[in-house]
Amino acid sequence: MADGDNENLPLRDHNIIPINIEDEMRGAYIDYSMSVIISRALPDVRDGLKPVHRRVLYGMLDLGVLHNKAYKKSARIVGEVLGKYHPHGDSSVYDTMVRMAQEWSLRYPLVDGQGNFGSVDGDSPAAMRYTEARLKRIAEEMLADINKDTVDYQPNFDDSLKEPTVLPAKIPNLLVNGTSGIAVGMATNMPPHNLTEVINGTIAYIENKDITIEELMQHISAPDFPTGATIYGYNGVKSAFETGRGRIVMRAKAVFETTNTGREQIIVTEIPYQVNKASMIEKTAALINDKKIEGISDIRDESDRDGMRIVYDLKKDSIPNIVLNNLYKYTQLQSSFGVNNVALVKGRPHTLNLKEIIGYFVDHRHEVIVRRTQYELNEAEKRAHILQGYLIALDNLDEVISLIRQSRDPEIAKTGLMEKFGLSEIQAKAILEMRLQRLTGLEREKIQKEYEEIMELIEHLKAILADEGMRMDIIKEELGEIKERYGDERRSNIEYSAEDFSAEDMIPDEEMVITISHEGYIKRTPSVEFKTQGRGGRGSKGAGSKTDDFTEHLFIASNHNYLLIFTEFGKVFWKKVWEIPEGTKAAKGRAIQNLINIESEDSIRAVINVKTLGDEDYVNNNFIIMCTQNGVIKKTSLKAYSRPRQNGINAITIREGDKLLDISLTNGDNHIIIAKKSGKAVHFHESDVRPMGRTAAGVKGVTLEGADDCVVGMVCVNREEANLLVVSENGYGKRSSIEDYRITKRGGKGVKTLNITDKTGKLVAIKEVVDSDDLMIINKSGITIRMAISGLRVMGRATQGVRLIKLGEGDSISSVEKIENIEGDEEAESEENPENASDSNETSDNNEN
């Protein structure tokens, strides 16, 4: 550029300061991020609200739309908030107000909406010109005492008005309703909790400031979501409470139902928090079409005003439990909530644990109580001062009236009153403004009474200000009132998954009666329910099962016991007793197949109750004895089954053409009897069978005779008074003393246990029984009869026995089950057997083979 060109350049403005653009960008971005953090995205730890929420509630209070007043148009409310406090888009204000009115978004909604405020399916709310709103009563508790100088105010955006920096908040709103927000460089995501639990925890904190988080968790068990559902697993909850961060897994609440046509259905009644129902159903349908989820024939949304109901129709061969697990795995029926407890503490973002959140709320309420008390004290003292002036004037009434009448104007009268009676300017002015009717005797008494009451109030307020204990008692009392008024039951229940064994400590180790029906329906019932009902004769059964079903196993177990479930294919599954669905005495229960992932062709053979799998001494000195249909017997230490797996493990290797028949838990010192279809039984001591590995196939327990022969049952004798009961296919049976069966080595052919003839038919069952047991016999024709063992007398070993049941032509016995009675056992079917005496001719045959 030529030198002369400089003359044409504008003069440099000396107010412009050159700076580095990197420094300017850094500084401007930090300012912007702090503005977003403090003024937009993060809640205040004291009232749990972001500025926009606080402004909406305060604006609605300004407008007078209280819970007991008429609704006002949402557009009017939004305009009020925009014009006075929130200089941003109207959609931000309306969206905020809408969310505070949605029952599926907030655990305790703060706005009472009238009109279309959206749906859990993600439908948009109607435009603000159509909807109306007002405050909920619980929101007014957030604003209570705001006019008593309880909180600081700041200028609004144009300095024309003042707005509160925080609300007095009688409710611990941050915990109760939670919040979520994305700031710059940080975010917050806090779950809602149950109001009753939170208040109980807060009161416990006030009573003991040194309380641990673990102790607080005894009051606040877990988050409580507005949509209900199930919190699956407890480790995430524990982590969130202790550190402020954690991952909480939520599962939809689902039940299994069977239609009138016998079709199985999965019914979902509650879904995880923040899941869009319509979108979830749409994505599930796509997964079904893509064959990623199998076993579902149809999916429908049958939700109505009475509640949510999503129906999954299952295909005929589907196992509901497996289908449901796949739905949890691949769809939003199971989702997680990432807890990140970030909130503003004195204007700075902090990650807070449960105790810190409660602590800051209590500090805030304490400050509110102090400021409110100080305000009320100031007001009371002002009033007492005026009343004092009234009383002085009334004591000198004639002089006061004379002075006022002689004064030229009010100012001279005021000065005269102040000088003559020693009154303050405020008192003198109040006397001049007093109405004449206050001069009557009755009014004087009222003034005197009011003065005395106000002096008592002043003493009380001063006592509050001087005693922190009194202030804390006030906080507790007010929280108690809030709990009484708004507290409710939990909506989200907690399921302690198989991995969370530590959570078992929270489940009481109560005695339960486990009931398993012949068809495989299982339930647990508190033993109290049985023991309060005596065995009053033999009537209809208590369980509401199918007409051809009956209770096959019934035993007492503790909630913390294990159930080992063995299948015909030789697999074993574990279930803790508390994981079995609870039902009343009359309930049908849940199919075992729906509780474990069993193959469709497999079936349940036995359920063994085990006290513990954690006690080394117990698992090393107890054994599982198994017997197959082909006479193979196997003994394995319980220790081999002490590491539960969700999908089960192999309990025994079953050879081709064989199947698992009977399983027993023994202590290593039992006698074993194995009976064959041909009518013989072998009796040997358990020590004859050495312990083997879990996957071993076993050793020969009895020798079969002929291709048609097979084992019909095994008993492990563990009751001194026990007898051996045998039943043949044509309805004959008997009870014999176990001592009649000489002890031999395992693997032999055995001795005669029933005199098999064409009349009796082959042996079908063998049971170890005592007098208190019952016998259930099922015919191939479907007829079921229950009889008391005490009605059968003990006979010789090699006899034909007596007729237990009269069979129709071509009919035979299908199966025989023993039912051990406990106190208050379910009432048996009324079927006294008339045949016990009619055919009791014993035909002796003492030849032993």
PDB file of N, CA, C and O in Angstrom, residues 229-259:
ATOM      1  N   ALA A 229     -44.230 -50.276  38.059  1.00  0.00           N
ATOM      2  CA  ALA A 229     -43.232 -51.240  37.570  1.00  0.00           C
ATOM      3  C   ALA A 229     -42.416 -51.812  38.728  1.00  0.00           C
ATOM      4  O   ALA A 229     -42.717 -51.572  39.900  1.00  0.00           O
ATOM      5  N   THR A 230     -41.381 -52.563  38.392  1.00  0.00           N
ATOM      6  CA  THR A 230     -40.584 -53.275  39.391  1.00  0.00           C
ATOM      7  C   THR A 230     -39.129 -52.857  39.276  1.00  0.00           C
ATOM      8  O   THR A 230     -38.582 -52.796  38.175  1.00  0.00           O
ATOM      9  N   ILE A 231     -38.523 -52.547  40.415  1.00  0.00           N
ATOM     10  CA  ILE A 231     -37.083 -52.284  40.446  1.00  0.00           C
ATOM     11  C   ILE A 231     -36.404 -53.635  40.569  1.00  0.00           C
ATOM     12  O   ILE A 231     -36.600 -54.356  41.545  1.00  0.00           O
ATOM     13  N   TYR A 232     -35.613 -53.991  39.564  1.00  0.00           N
ATOM     14  CA  TYR A 232     -35.033 -55.338  39.477  1.00  0.00           C
ATOM     15  C   TYR A 232     -33.568 -55.279  39.897  1.00  0.00           C
ATOM     16  O   TYR A 232     -32.716 -54.780  39.178  1.00  0.00           O
ATOM     17  N   GLY A 233     -33.283 -55.793  41.063  1.00  0.00           N
ATOM     18  CA  GLY A 233     -31.917 -55.734  41.588  1.00  0.00           C
ATOM     19  C   GLY A 233     -31.743 -54.518  42.486  1.00  0.00           C
ATOM     20  O   GLY A 233     -32.379 -53.484  42.275  1.00  0.00           O
ATOM     21  N   TYR A 234     -30.866 -54.653  43.473  1.00  0.00           N
ATOM     22  CA  TYR A 234     -30.748 -53.595  44.484  1.00  0.00           C
ATOM     23  C   TYR A 234     -29.385 -52.908  44.501  1.00  0.00           C
ATOM     24  O   TYR A 234     -29.229 -51.864  45.116  1.00  0.00           O
ATOM     25  N   ASN A 235     -28.405 -53.460  43.794  1.00  0.00           N
ATOM     26  CA  ASN A 235     -27.064 -52.878  43.839  1.00  0.00           C
ATOM     27  C   ASN A 235     -27.038 -51.452  43.296  1.00  0.00           C
ATOM     28  O   ASN A 235     -26.346 -50.583  43.825  1.00  0.00           O
ATOM     29  N   GLY A 236     -27.808 -51.208  42.213  1.00  0.00           N
ATOM     30  CA  GLY A 236     -27.848 -49.863  41.628  1.00  0.00           C
ATOM     31  C   GLY A 236     -28.457 -48.857  42.579  1.00  0.00           C
ATOM     32  O   GLY A 236     -28.000 -47.704  42.676  1.00  0.00           O
ATOM     33  N   VAL A 237     -29.517 -49.270  43.286  1.00  0.00           N
ATOM     34  CA  VAL A 237     -30.172 -48.395  44.266  1.00  0.00           C
ATOM     35  C   VAL A 237     -29.191 -48.052  45.382  1.00  0.00           C
ATOM     36  O   VAL A 237     -29.045 -46.889  45.773  1.00  0.00           O
ATOM     37  N   LYS A 238     -28.499 -49.069  45.879  1.00  0.00           N
ATOM     38  CA  LYS A 238     -27.537 -48.877  46.977  1.00  0.00           C
ATOM     39  C   LYS A 238     -26.432 -47.908  46.547  1.00  0.00           C
ATOM     40  O   LYS A 238     -26.056 -46.990  47.290  1.00  0.00           O
ATOM     41  N   SER A 239     -25.933 -48.093  45.337  1.00  0.00           N
ATOM     42  CA  SER A 239     -24.873 -47.228  44.821  1.00  0.00           C
ATOM     43  C   SER A 239     -25.354 -45.780  44.690  1.00  0.00           C
ATOM     44  O   SER A 239     -24.641 -44.846  45.053  1.00  0.00           O
ATOM     45  N   ALA A 240     -26.588 -45.614  44.179  1.00  0.00           N
ATOM     46  CA  ALA A 240     -27.141 -44.264  44.006  1.00  0.00           C
ATOM     47  C   ALA A 240     -27.293 -43.557  45.351  1.00  0.00           C
ATOM     48  O   ALA A 240     -26.990 -42.369  45.483  1.00  0.00           O
ATOM     49  N   PHE A 241     -27.775 -44.280  46.348  1.00  0.00           N
ATOM     50  CA  PHE A 241     -27.955 -43.679  47.676  1.00  0.00           C
ATOM     51  C   PHE A 241     -26.617 -43.323  48.317  1.00  0.00           C
ATOM     52  O   PHE A 241     -26.491 -42.323  49.001  1.00  0.00           O
ATOM     53  N   GLU A 242     -25.611 -44.166  48.094  1.00  0.00           N
ATOM     54  CA  GLU A 242     -24.325 -43.961  48.780  1.00  0.00           C
ATOM     55  C   GLU A 242     -23.418 -42.970  48.071  1.00  0.00           C
ATOM     56  O   GLU A 242     -22.672 -42.239  48.719  1.00  0.00           O
ATOM     57  N   THR A 243     -23.462 -42.936  46.733  1.00  0.00           N
ATOM     58  CA  THR A 243     -22.513 -42.101  45.982  1.00  0.00           C
ATOM     59  C   THR A 243     -23.175 -41.014  45.145  1.00  0.00           C
ATOM     60  O   THR A 243     -22.491 -40.107  44.680  1.00  0.00           O
ATOM     61  N   GLY A 244     -24.476 -41.113  44.935  1.00  0.00           N
ATOM     62  CA  GLY A 244     -25.135 -40.156  44.046  1.00  0.00           C
ATOM     63  C   GLY A 244     -25.158 -40.607  42.612  1.00  0.00           C
ATOM     64  O   GLY A 244     -25.727 -39.940  41.742  1.00  0.00           O
ATOM     65  N   ARG A 245     -24.554 -41.749  42.329  1.00  0.00           N
ATOM     66  CA  ARG A 245     -24.559 -42.305  40.971  1.00  0.00           C
ATOM     67  C   ARG A 245     -24.887 -43.791  41.032  1.00  0.00           C
ATOM     68  O   ARG A 245     -24.425 -44.496  41.933  1.00  0.00           O
ATOM     69  N   GLY A 246     -25.653 -44.266  40.069  1.00  0.00           N
ATOM     70  CA  GLY A 246     -26.005 -45.682  40.042  1.00  0.00           C
ATOM     71  C   GLY A 246     -26.926 -45.972  38.876  1.00  0.00           C
ATOM     72  O   GLY A 246     -27.505 -45.071  38.277  1.00  0.00           O
ATOM     73  N   ARG A 247     -27.061 -47.247  38.559  1.00  0.00           N
ATOM     74  CA  ARG A 247     -27.927 -47.663  37.443  1.00  0.00           C
ATOM     75  C   ARG A 247     -29.033 -48.546  38.008  1.00  0.00           C
ATOM     76  O   ARG A 247     -28.766 -49.629  38.526  1.00  0.00           O
ATOM     77  N   ILE A 248     -30.263 -48.056  37.918  1.00  0.00           N
ATOM     78  CA  ILE A 248     -31.409 -48.788  38.459  1.00  0.00           C
ATOM     79  C   ILE A 248     -32.154 -49.461  37.306  1.00  0.00           C
ATOM     80  O   ILE A 248     -32.601 -48.793  36.373  1.00  0.00           O
ATOM     81  N   VAL A 249     -32.265 -50.779  37.378  1.00  0.00           N
ATOM     82  CA  VAL A 249     -32.967 -51.541  36.331  1.00  0.00           C
ATOM     83  C   VAL A 249     -34.449 -51.623  36.698  1.00  0.00           C
ATOM     84  O   VAL A 249     -34.806 -51.960  37.825  1.00  0.00           O
ATOM     85  N   MET A 250     -35.296 -51.271  35.726  1.00  0.00           N
ATOM     86  CA  MET A 250     -36.751 -51.314  35.937  1.00  0.00           C
ATOM     87  C   MET A 250     -37.356 -52.355  34.999  1.00  0.00           C
ATOM     88  O   MET A 250     -36.966 -52.440  33.830  1.00  0.00           O
ATOM     89  N   ARG A 251     -38.309 -53.099  35.535  1.00  0.00           N
ATOM     90  CA  ARG A 251     -39.014 -54.100  34.725  1.00  0.00           C
ATOM     91  C   ARG A 251     -40.512 -53.847  34.795  1.00  0.00           C
ATOM     92  O   ARG A 251     -41.034 -53.484  35.849  1.00  0.00           O
ATOM     93  N   ALA A 252     -41.177 -54.077  33.669  1.00  0.00           N
ATOM     94  CA  ALA A 252     -42.638 -53.975  33.645  1.00  0.00           C
ATOM     95  C   ALA A 252     -43.237 -55.037  34.552  1.00  0.00           C
ATOM     96  O   ALA A 252     -42.646 -56.097  34.763  1.00  0.00           O
ATOM     97  N   LYS A 253     -44.432 -54.741  35.077  1.00  0.00           N
ATOM     98  CA  LYS A 253     -45.146 -55.742  35.879  1.00  0.00           C
ATOM     99  C   LYS A 253     -45.966 -56.598  34.930  1.00  0.00           C
ATOM    100  O   LYS A 253     -46.799 -56.083  34.190  1.00  0.00           O
ATOM    101  N   ALA A 254     -45.725 -57.883  34.963  1.00  0.00           N
ATOM    102  CA  ALA A 254     -46.411 -58.793  34.041  1.00  0.00           C
ATOM    103  C   ALA A 254     -46.984 -59.974  34.806  1.00  0.00           C
ATOM    104  O   ALA A 254     -46.397 -60.439  35.780  1.00  0.00           O
ATOM    105  N   VAL A 255     -48.144 -60.424  34.374  1.00  0.00           N
ATOM    106  CA  VAL A 255     -48.763 -61.626  34.949  1.00  0.00           C
ATOM    107  C   VAL A 255     -49.136 -62.564  33.808  1.00  0.00           C
ATOM    108  O   VAL A 255     -49.281 -62.131  32.665  1.00  0.00           O
ATOM    109  N   PHE A 256     -49.261 -63.839  34.136  1.00  0.00           N
ATOM    110  CA  PHE A 256     -49.681 -64.830  33.137  1.00  0.00           C
ATOM    111  C   PHE A 256     -51.151 -65.141  33.340  1.00  0.00           C
ATOM    112  O   PHE A 256     -51.596 -65.332  34.468  1.00  0.00           O
ATOM    113  N   GLU A 257     -51.873 -65.173  32.234  1.00  0.00           N
ATOM    114  CA  GLU A 257     -53.292 -65.526  32.293  1.00  0.00           C
ATOM    115  C   GLU A 257     -53.584 -66.578  31.223  1.00  0.00           C
ATOM    116  O   GLU A 257     -52.849 -66.681  30.231  1.00  0.00           O
ATOM    117  N   THR A 258     -54.643 -67.317  31.434  1.00  0.00           N
ATOM    118  CA  THR A 258     -55.079 -68.315  30.451  1.00  0.00           C
ATOM    119  C   THR A 258     -56.495 -67.970  30.024  1.00  0.00           C
ATOM    120  O   THR A 258     -57.375 -67.760  30.866  1.00  0.00           O
ATOM    121  N   THR A 259     -56.741 -67.886  28.735  1.00  0.00           N
ATOM    122  CA  THR A 259     -58.069 -67.548  28.221  1.00  0.00           C
ATOM    123  C   THR A 259     -58.998 -68.741  28.375  1.00  0.00           C
ATOM    124  O   THR A 259     -58.570 -69.854  28.705  1.00  0.00           O
TER     125      THR A 259
END
